[in-house]
Tab-separated table of N, CA and C in Angstrom:
chain	number	residue	atom	x	y	z
A	1	UNK	N	-33.311	-20.736	13.105
A	1	UNK	CA	-34.746	-21.516	13.498
A	1	UNK	C	-34.628	-22.735	14.692
A	2	UNK	N	-35.407	-22.923	15.191
A	2	UNK	CA	-35.883	-23.878	16.018
A	2	UNK	C	-35.779	-25.646	15.051
A	3	UNK	N	-34.846	-26.508	15.648
A	3	UNK	CA	-34.792	-27.564	14.813
A	3	UNK	C	-35.979	-28.506	14.893
A	4	UNK	N	-36.429	-28.236	16.153
A	4	UNK	CA	-37.574	-29.154	16.303
A	4	UNK	C	-38.822	-28.468	15.894
A	5	UNK	N	-39.544	-29.217	15.451
A	5	UNK	CA	-40.986	-28.658	14.649
A	5	UNK	C	-41.997	-28.703	15.572
A	6	UNK	N	-42.194	-29.534	16.637
A	6	UNK	CA	-43.297	-29.687	17.230
A	6	UNK	C	-42.946	-30.339	18.662
A	7	UNK	N	-43.340	-29.750	19.890
A	7	UNK	CA	-43.105	-30.331	21.385
A	7	UNK	C	-44.270	-30.924	21.622
A	8	UNK	N	-45.060	-31.415	21.044
A	8	UNK	CA	-46.551	-31.979	21.460
A	8	UNK	C	-46.553	-32.976	22.511
A	9	UNK	N	-45.196	-34.024	21.694
A	9	UNK	CA	-44.805	-35.581	22.216
A	9	UNK	C	-44.234	-35.119	23.579
A	10	UNK	N	-43.246	-34.358	23.479
A	10	UNK	CA	-42.720	-34.215	24.748
A	10	UNK	C	-43.100	-33.526	25.796
A	11	UNK	N	-44.250	-32.977	25.484
A	11	UNK	CA	-45.414	-32.644	26.611
A	11	UNK	C	-46.129	-33.545	26.911
A	12	UNK	N	-46.440	-34.485	25.930
A	12	UNK	CA	-47.521	-35.126	26.266
A	12	UNK	C	-46.660	-36.206	27.260
A	13	UNK	N	-45.579	-36.517	26.946
A	13	UNK	CA	-44.795	-37.601	27.856
A	13	UNK	C	-44.330	-37.101	29.113
A	14	UNK	N	-44.382	-35.742	29.575
A	14	UNK	CA	-44.129	-34.878	30.593
A	14	UNK	C	-45.252	-34.796	31.503
A	15	UNK	N	-46.509	-35.182	30.671
A	15	UNK	CA	-47.724	-35.276	31.387
A	15	UNK	C	-48.376	-36.774	31.765
A	16	UNK	N	-47.467	-37.476	31.032
A	16	UNK	CA	-47.795	-38.871	31.416
A	16	UNK	C	-49.080	-39.274	30.756
A	17	UNK	N	-49.587	-38.847	29.649
A	17	UNK	CA	-50.135	-39.100	28.808
A	17	UNK	C	-50.206	-40.046	27.455
A	18	UNK	N	-50.925	-41.372	27.315
A	18	UNK	CA	-50.646	-41.741	26.167
A	18	UNK	C	-51.465	-41.457	24.865
A	19	UNK	N	-50.692	-41.576	23.862
A	19	UNK	CA	-51.284	-41.074	22.730
A	19	UNK	C	-53.185	-40.890	22.787
A	20	UNK	N	-53.352	-42.089	22.951
A	20	UNK	CA	-55.083	-42.137	22.990
A	20	UNK	C	-55.584	-41.453	24.070
A	21	UNK	N	-54.576	-41.195	25.413
A	21	UNK	CA	-55.446	-40.277	26.385
A	21	UNK	C	-55.667	-38.653	25.659
A	22	UNK	N	-53.998	-38.279	25.006
A	22	UNK	CA	-54.520	-37.096	24.562
A	22	UNK	C	-55.397	-37.078	23.520
A	23	UNK	N	-55.549	-38.218	22.656
A	23	UNK	CA	-56.370	-38.020	21.462
A	23	UNK	C	-58.023	-37.936	21.741
A	24	UNK	N	-58.339	-38.224	23.388
A	24	UNK	CA	-59.447	-38.142	23.884
A	24	UNK	C	-59.623	-37.252	24.392
A	25	UNK	N	-58.725	-36.256	24.491
A	25	UNK	CA	-59.011	-34.771	25.082
A	25	UNK	C	-59.107	-33.950	23.890
A	26	UNK	N	-58.792	-34.419	22.614
A	26	UNK	CA	-59.110	-33.606	20.983
A	26	UNK	C	-60.206	-33.947	20.733
A	27	UNK	N	-61.164	-32.348	20.686
A	27	UNK	CA	-62.434	-32.985	20.047
A	27	UNK	C	-62.493	-33.135	18.909
A	28	UNK	N	-63.009	-34.506	18.131
A	28	UNK	CA	-62.951	-35.080	16.900
A	28	UNK	C	-61.929	-35.727	16.206
A	29	UNK	N	-60.480	-35.877	17.116
A	29	UNK	CA	-59.721	-36.273	16.576
A	29	UNK	C	-59.833	-37.593	15.966
A	30	UNK	N	-59.603	-38.088	15.009
A	30	UNK	CA	-58.940	-39.328	14.447
A	30	UNK	C	-58.376	-39.997	15.015
A	31	UNK	N	-58.331	-41.398	14.927
A	31	UNK	CA	-57.419	-42.219	15.281
A	31	UNK	C	-55.675	-42.054	15.379
A	32	UNK	N	-55.138	-41.804	14.247
A	32	UNK	CA	-53.893	-41.522	14.366
A	32	UNK	C	-53.526	-40.113	14.179
A	33	UNK	N	-54.613	-39.329	14.557
A	33	UNK	CA	-54.195	-37.703	14.950
A	33	UNK	C	-53.124	-37.619	15.520
A	34	UNK	N	-53.040	-37.693	16.762
A	34	UNK	CA	-51.867	-37.166	17.697
A	34	UNK	C	-50.577	-37.516	17.233
A	35	UNK	N	-50.501	-38.933	16.622
A	35	UNK	CA	-49.263	-39.568	16.163
A	35	UNK	C	-48.970	-38.793	14.795
A	36	UNK	N	-49.676	-38.391	14.115
A	36	UNK	CA	-49.188	-37.492	12.601
A	36	UNK	C	-48.918	-36.212	13.236
A	37	UNK	N	-49.555	-35.673	13.999
A	37	UNK	CA	-49.098	-34.268	14.313
A	37	UNK	C	-47.543	-34.111	15.557
A	38	UNK	N	-47.536	-35.386	16.100
A	38	UNK	CA	-46.298	-35.325	16.891
A	38	UNK	C	-45.044	-35.135	15.849
A	39	UNK	N	-45.139	-36.191	14.482
A	39	UNK	CA	-44.290	-36.405	13.981
A	39	UNK	C	-43.856	-35.587	12.777
A	40	UNK	N	-44.996	-34.605	12.724
A	40	UNK	CA	-44.972	-33.642	11.721
A	40	UNK	C	-45.445	-33.763	10.199
A	41	UNK	N	-46.138	-35.118	10.159
A	41	UNK	CA	-46.554	-35.265	9.271
A	41	UNK	C	-48.182	-34.491	8.420
A	42	UNK	N	-48.472	-33.821	9.556
A	42	UNK	CA	-49.915	-33.354	9.140
A	42	UNK	C	-50.188	-32.601	10.484
A	43	UNK	N	-49.846	-31.113	9.522
A	43	UNK	CA	-50.354	-29.749	10.799
A	43	UNK	C	-51.919	-30.223	11.426
A	44	UNK	N	-51.926	-29.405	12.661
A	44	UNK	CA	-52.749	-29.440	13.195
A	44	UNK	C	-54.023	-28.431	12.818
A	45	UNK	N	-55.141	-28.851	13.256
A	45	UNK	CA	-55.979	-27.869	12.346
A	45	UNK	C	-56.233	-26.706	13.795
A	46	UNK	N	-56.972	-25.617	13.258
A	46	UNK	CA	-57.337	-24.622	14.362
A	46	UNK	C	-57.894	-25.058	15.577
A	47	UNK	N	-58.799	-26.223	15.548
A	47	UNK	CA	-59.548	-26.518	17.037
A	47	UNK	C	-58.517	-27.496	18.024
A	48	UNK	N	-57.711	-27.886	17.224
A	48	UNK	CA	-56.727	-28.876	17.596
A	48	UNK	C	-55.530	-27.821	18.222
A	49	UNK	N	-55.286	-26.844	17.843
A	49	UNK	CA	-54.268	-25.804	18.379
A	49	UNK	C	-54.524	-25.065	19.443
A	50	UNK	N	-55.895	-25.004	19.380
A	50	UNK	CA	-56.605	-24.211	20.395
A	50	UNK	C	-56.429	-25.400	21.681
A	51	UNK	N	-56.976	-26.679	21.452
A	51	UNK	CA	-57.021	-27.790	22.537
A	51	UNK	C	-55.634	-27.769	22.776
A	52	UNK	N	-54.750	-27.935	22.309
A	52	UNK	CA	-53.537	-27.860	22.719
A	52	UNK	C	-52.954	-26.932	23.836
A	53	UNK	N	-53.426	-25.916	23.256
A	53	UNK	CA	-52.805	-24.969	24.218
A	53	UNK	C	-53.677	-24.944	25.379
A	54	UNK	N	-55.011	-25.076	25.524
A	54	UNK	CA	-55.639	-25.517	26.843
A	54	UNK	C	-54.989	-26.881	27.569
A	55	UNK	N	-54.989	-27.843	26.921
A	55	UNK	CA	-54.376	-29.213	27.569
A	55	UNK	C	-52.787	-28.627	28.244
A	56	UNK	N	-52.361	-28.152	27.384
A	56	UNK	CA	-50.691	-27.909	28.069
A	56	UNK	C	-50.203	-26.907	28.449
A	57	UNK	N	-51.392	-25.888	28.342
A	57	UNK	CA	-51.043	-24.517	28.903
A	57	UNK	C	-49.762	-23.679	28.359
A	58	UNK	N	-49.473	-24.181	26.973
A	58	UNK	CA	-48.334	-23.418	26.400
A	58	UNK	C	-48.881	-22.934	25.168
A	59	UNK	N	-48.203	-21.849	24.847
A	59	UNK	CA	-48.639	-21.088	23.184
A	59	UNK	C	-48.600	-22.057	22.168
A	60	UNK	N	-48.813	-21.302	21.130
A	60	UNK	CA	-48.539	-22.325	19.611
A	60	UNK	C	-47.054	-22.033	19.363
A	61	UNK	N	-46.764	-20.781	19.725
A	61	UNK	CA	-45.259	-20.571	19.517
A	61	UNK	C	-44.614	-21.310	20.331
A	62	UNK	N	-44.745	-22.014	21.329
A	62	UNK	CA	-43.859	-22.923	22.090
A	62	UNK	C	-44.302	-24.406	21.719
A	63	UNK	N	-45.187	-24.540	21.398
A	63	UNK	CA	-45.546	-25.880	21.055
A	63	UNK	C	-44.927	-26.468	19.567
A	64	UNK	N	-45.667	-25.173	18.646
A	64	UNK	CA	-45.357	-25.658	17.338
A	64	UNK	C	-44.387	-24.463	16.715
A	65	UNK	N	-43.161	-24.726	17.132
A	65	UNK	CA	-41.952	-23.535	17.161
A	65	UNK	C	-41.698	-23.333	15.321
A	66	UNK	N	-41.495	-24.499	14.885
A	66	UNK	CA	-41.023	-24.521	13.301
A	66	UNK	C	-42.331	-23.735	12.389
A	67	UNK	N	-43.569	-24.296	12.786
A	67	UNK	CA	-44.790	-23.983	11.902
A	67	UNK	C	-44.850	-22.610	12.152
A	68	UNK	N	-44.770	-21.998	13.869
A	68	UNK	CA	-44.702	-20.729	13.818
A	68	UNK	C	-44.360	-19.609	12.965
A	69	UNK	N	-42.967	-19.989	13.035
A	69	UNK	CA	-41.911	-19.141	12.428
A	69	UNK	C	-42.182	-19.090	11.061
A	70	UNK	N	-42.898	-20.465	10.173
A	70	UNK	CA	-43.068	-20.171	9.115
A	70	UNK	C	-44.208	-19.381	8.662
A	71	UNK	N	-45.328	-19.719	9.535
A	71	UNK	CA	-46.571	-18.545	9.021
A	71	UNK	C	-46.011	-17.255	9.436
A	72	UNK	N	-45.158	-17.095	10.538
A	72	UNK	CA	-45.180	-15.446	10.782
A	72	UNK	C	-44.132	-14.913	9.745
A	73	UNK	N	-43.048	-15.762	9.238
A	73	UNK	CA	-42.453	-15.355	7.831
A	73	UNK	C	-43.191	-14.897	6.990
A	74	UNK	N	-44.311	-16.174	6.500
A	74	UNK	CA	-44.856	-15.556	5.446
A	74	UNK	C	-46.273	-14.159	5.517
A	75	UNK	N	-46.683	-13.984	6.873
A	75	UNK	CA	-47.686	-13.377	7.264
A	75	UNK	C	-46.819	-11.638	7.109
A	76	UNK	N	-45.371	-11.732	7.884
A	76	UNK	CA	-44.317	-10.708	7.569
A	76	UNK	C	-44.183	-10.071	5.834
A	77	UNK	N	-44.267	-11.501	5.403
A	77	UNK	CA	-43.921	-11.125	3.620
A	77	UNK	C	-44.832	-9.793	2.937
A	78	UNK	N	-46.287	-10.842	3.531
A	78	UNK	CA	-47.083	-10.237	2.731
A	78	UNK	C	-47.797	-9.099	3.236
A	79	UNK	N	-47.857	-8.593	4.149
A	79	UNK	CA	-47.662	-7.491	5.097
A	79	UNK	C	-46.973	-5.944	4.456
A	80	UNK	N	-45.476	-6.832	4.306
A	80	UNK	CA	-44.552	-5.760	3.591
A	80	UNK	C	-44.767	-5.511	2.541
A	81	UNK	N	-45.050	-6.435	1.420
A	81	UNK	CA	-45.597	-6.442	0.359
A	81	UNK	C	-47.027	-5.669	-0.365
A	82	UNK	N	-48.062	-5.825	1.061
A	82	UNK	CA	-49.227	-5.122	1.073
A	82	UNK	C	-48.959	-3.350	1.166
A	83	UNK	N	-48.270	-3.287	1.991
A	83	UNK	CA	-47.579	-1.798	2.805
A	83	UNK	C	-46.654	-1.108	1.821
A	84	UNK	N	-46.137	-1.672	0.872
A	84	UNK	CA	-45.654	-1.289	-0.491
A	84	UNK	C	-46.704	-0.625	-1.350
A	85	UNK	N	-47.554	-1.258	-1.640
A	85	UNK	CA	-48.731	-1.327	-2.392
A	85	UNK	C	-49.563	-0.070	-2.055
A	86	UNK	N	-49.486	0.185	-1.185
A	86	UNK	CA	-50.399	1.517	-0.216
A	86	UNK	C	-49.484	2.827	-0.352
A	87	UNK	N	-48.296	2.916	-0.405
A	87	UNK	CA	-47.251	3.836	-0.736
A	87	UNK	C	-47.777	5.156	-1.722
A	88	UNK	N	-47.840	6.061	-1.431
A	88	UNK	CA	-48.417	7.588	-2.140
A	88	UNK	C	-49.801	7.175	-2.386
A	89	UNK	N	-50.809	6.411	-1.785
A	89	UNK	CA	-52.205	6.565	-1.298
A	89	UNK	C	-52.114	7.415	-0.379
A	90	UNK	N	-52.915	8.527	-0.342
A	90	UNK	CA	-53.622	9.124	0.936
A	90	UNK	C	-54.672	9.381	1.535
A	91	UNK	N	-55.520	8.374	0.901
A	91	UNK	CA	-57.290	8.033	1.446
A	91	UNK	C	-56.960	7.586	2.990
A	92	UNK	N	-57.987	7.750	3.547
A	92	UNK	CA	-58.332	7.695	4.962
A	92	UNK	C	-57.991	6.039	4.976
A	93	UNK	N	-58.992	5.346	4.201
A	93	UNK	CA	-58.860	3.822	4.565
A	93	UNK	C	-57.304	3.536	4.359
A	94	UNK	N	-56.837	4.084	3.212
A	94	UNK	CA	-55.011	3.409	2.738
A	94	UNK	C	-54.457	3.737	4.420
A	95	UNK	N	-54.466	5.042	4.699
A	95	UNK	CA	-53.515	5.650	5.928
A	95	UNK	C	-53.982	4.619	6.896
A	96	UNK	N	-55.350	3.935	7.096
A	96	UNK	CA	-55.629	3.295	8.458
A	96	UNK	C	-54.886	1.682	8.127
A	97	UNK	N	-55.140	1.308	7.227
A	97	UNK	CA	-54.228	0.138	6.894
A	97	UNK	C	-53.105	0.276	7.052
A	98	UNK	N	-52.587	1.016	6.498
A	98	UNK	CA	-50.990	1.314	6.519
A	98	UNK	C	-50.393	1.321	7.871
A	99	UNK	N	-51.197	2.146	8.810
A	99	UNK	CA	-50.482	2.035	10.106
A	99	UNK	C	-50.859	0.929	10.652
A	100	UNK	N	-52.062	-0.016	10.288
A	100	UNK	CA	-51.784	-1.294	10.880
A	100	UNK	C	-50.728	-2.309	10.601
A	101	UNK	N	-50.539	-2.273	9.120
A	101	UNK	CA	-49.435	-2.936	8.821
A	101	UNK	C	-48.291	-2.838	9.308
A	102	UNK	N	-47.835	-1.543	9.826
A	102	UNK	CA	-46.734	-0.801	10.210
A	102	UNK	C	-46.577	-1.645	12.103
A	103	UNK	N	-47.592	-1.583	12.202
A	103	UNK	CA	-47.641	-2.296	13.662
A	103	UNK	C	-47.100	-3.928	13.658
A	104	UNK	N	-47.621	-4.801	12.776
A	104	UNK	CA	-47.419	-5.601	12.342
A	104	UNK	C	-45.591	-5.891	12.154
A	105	UNK	N	-45.445	-4.837	11.378
A	105	UNK	CA	-44.072	-5.207	11.068
A	105	UNK	C	-43.183	-4.676	12.134
A	106	UNK	N	-43.422	-3.820	12.752
A	106	UNK	CA	-42.826	-3.386	14.163
A	106	UNK	C	-42.591	-4.437	14.894
A	107	UNK	N	-43.618	-5.154	15.238
A	107	UNK	CA	-43.666	-6.500	16.296
A	107	UNK	C	-42.888	-7.560	16.019
A	108	UNK	N	-42.903	-7.455	14.408
A	108	UNK	CA	-41.560	-8.440	13.900
A	108	UNK	C	-40.833	-7.887	13.827
A	109	UNK	N	-40.254	-6.927	13.944
A	109	UNK	CA	-38.637	-6.257	14.002
A	109	UNK	C	-38.531	-6.523	15.530
A	110	UNK	N	-39.408	-5.968	16.564
A	110	UNK	CA	-38.964	-6.146	17.690
A	110	UNK	C	-39.041	-7.765	18.462
A	111	UNK	N	-39.518	-8.804	17.582
A	111	UNK	CA	-39.213	-10.122	18.210
A	111	UNK	C	-37.935	-10.458	17.515
A	112	UNK	N	-37.573	-10.240	16.344
A	112	UNK	CA	-36.120	-10.318	15.652
A	112	UNK	C	-35.398	-9.786	17.160
A	113	UNK	N	-35.335	-8.602	17.190
A	113	UNK	CA	-34.180	-7.885	17.981
A	113	UNK	C	-34.267	-8.599	19.583
A	114	UNK	N	-35.321	-9.119	19.811
A	114	UNK	CA	-35.409	-9.868	20.939
A	114	UNK	C	-34.783	-11.040	21.427
A	115	UNK	N	-34.807	-11.904	20.094
A	115	UNK	CA	-34.043	-13.206	19.539
A	115	UNK	C	-32.691	-13.209	19.785
A	116	UNK	N	-32.200	-12.107	19.380
A	116	UNK	CA	-30.492	-11.827	18.951
A	116	UNK	C	-30.228	-11.465	20.208
A	117	UNK	N	-30.651	-11.364	21.553
A	117	UNK	CA	-30.237	-10.332	22.648
A	117	UNK	C	-29.617	-11.823	23.120
């Protein structure tokens, strides 16, 4: 896993922005919001994540690799448990949900295989 939790500071500095400049671009951000995000003291909220993507033109995965990996792992674990609970169920709703969950799990396997190449 990547040791760097957040690339917001790197991108801000590369862009020539001060923390107050970046804060001014974030909708509704408090005075210390950029600083606490950059130091990984407080995770960004959904609106801030979207704003960072718009501002820097980078995906969540690129800006917050550690947080993305943590959330990805949690979702995969839950999808696997949910899939296991559906084993043996043959109704249409269960079959549809199983297929959807298999898509999540397949994408996760594909990403992991791609990382190891």
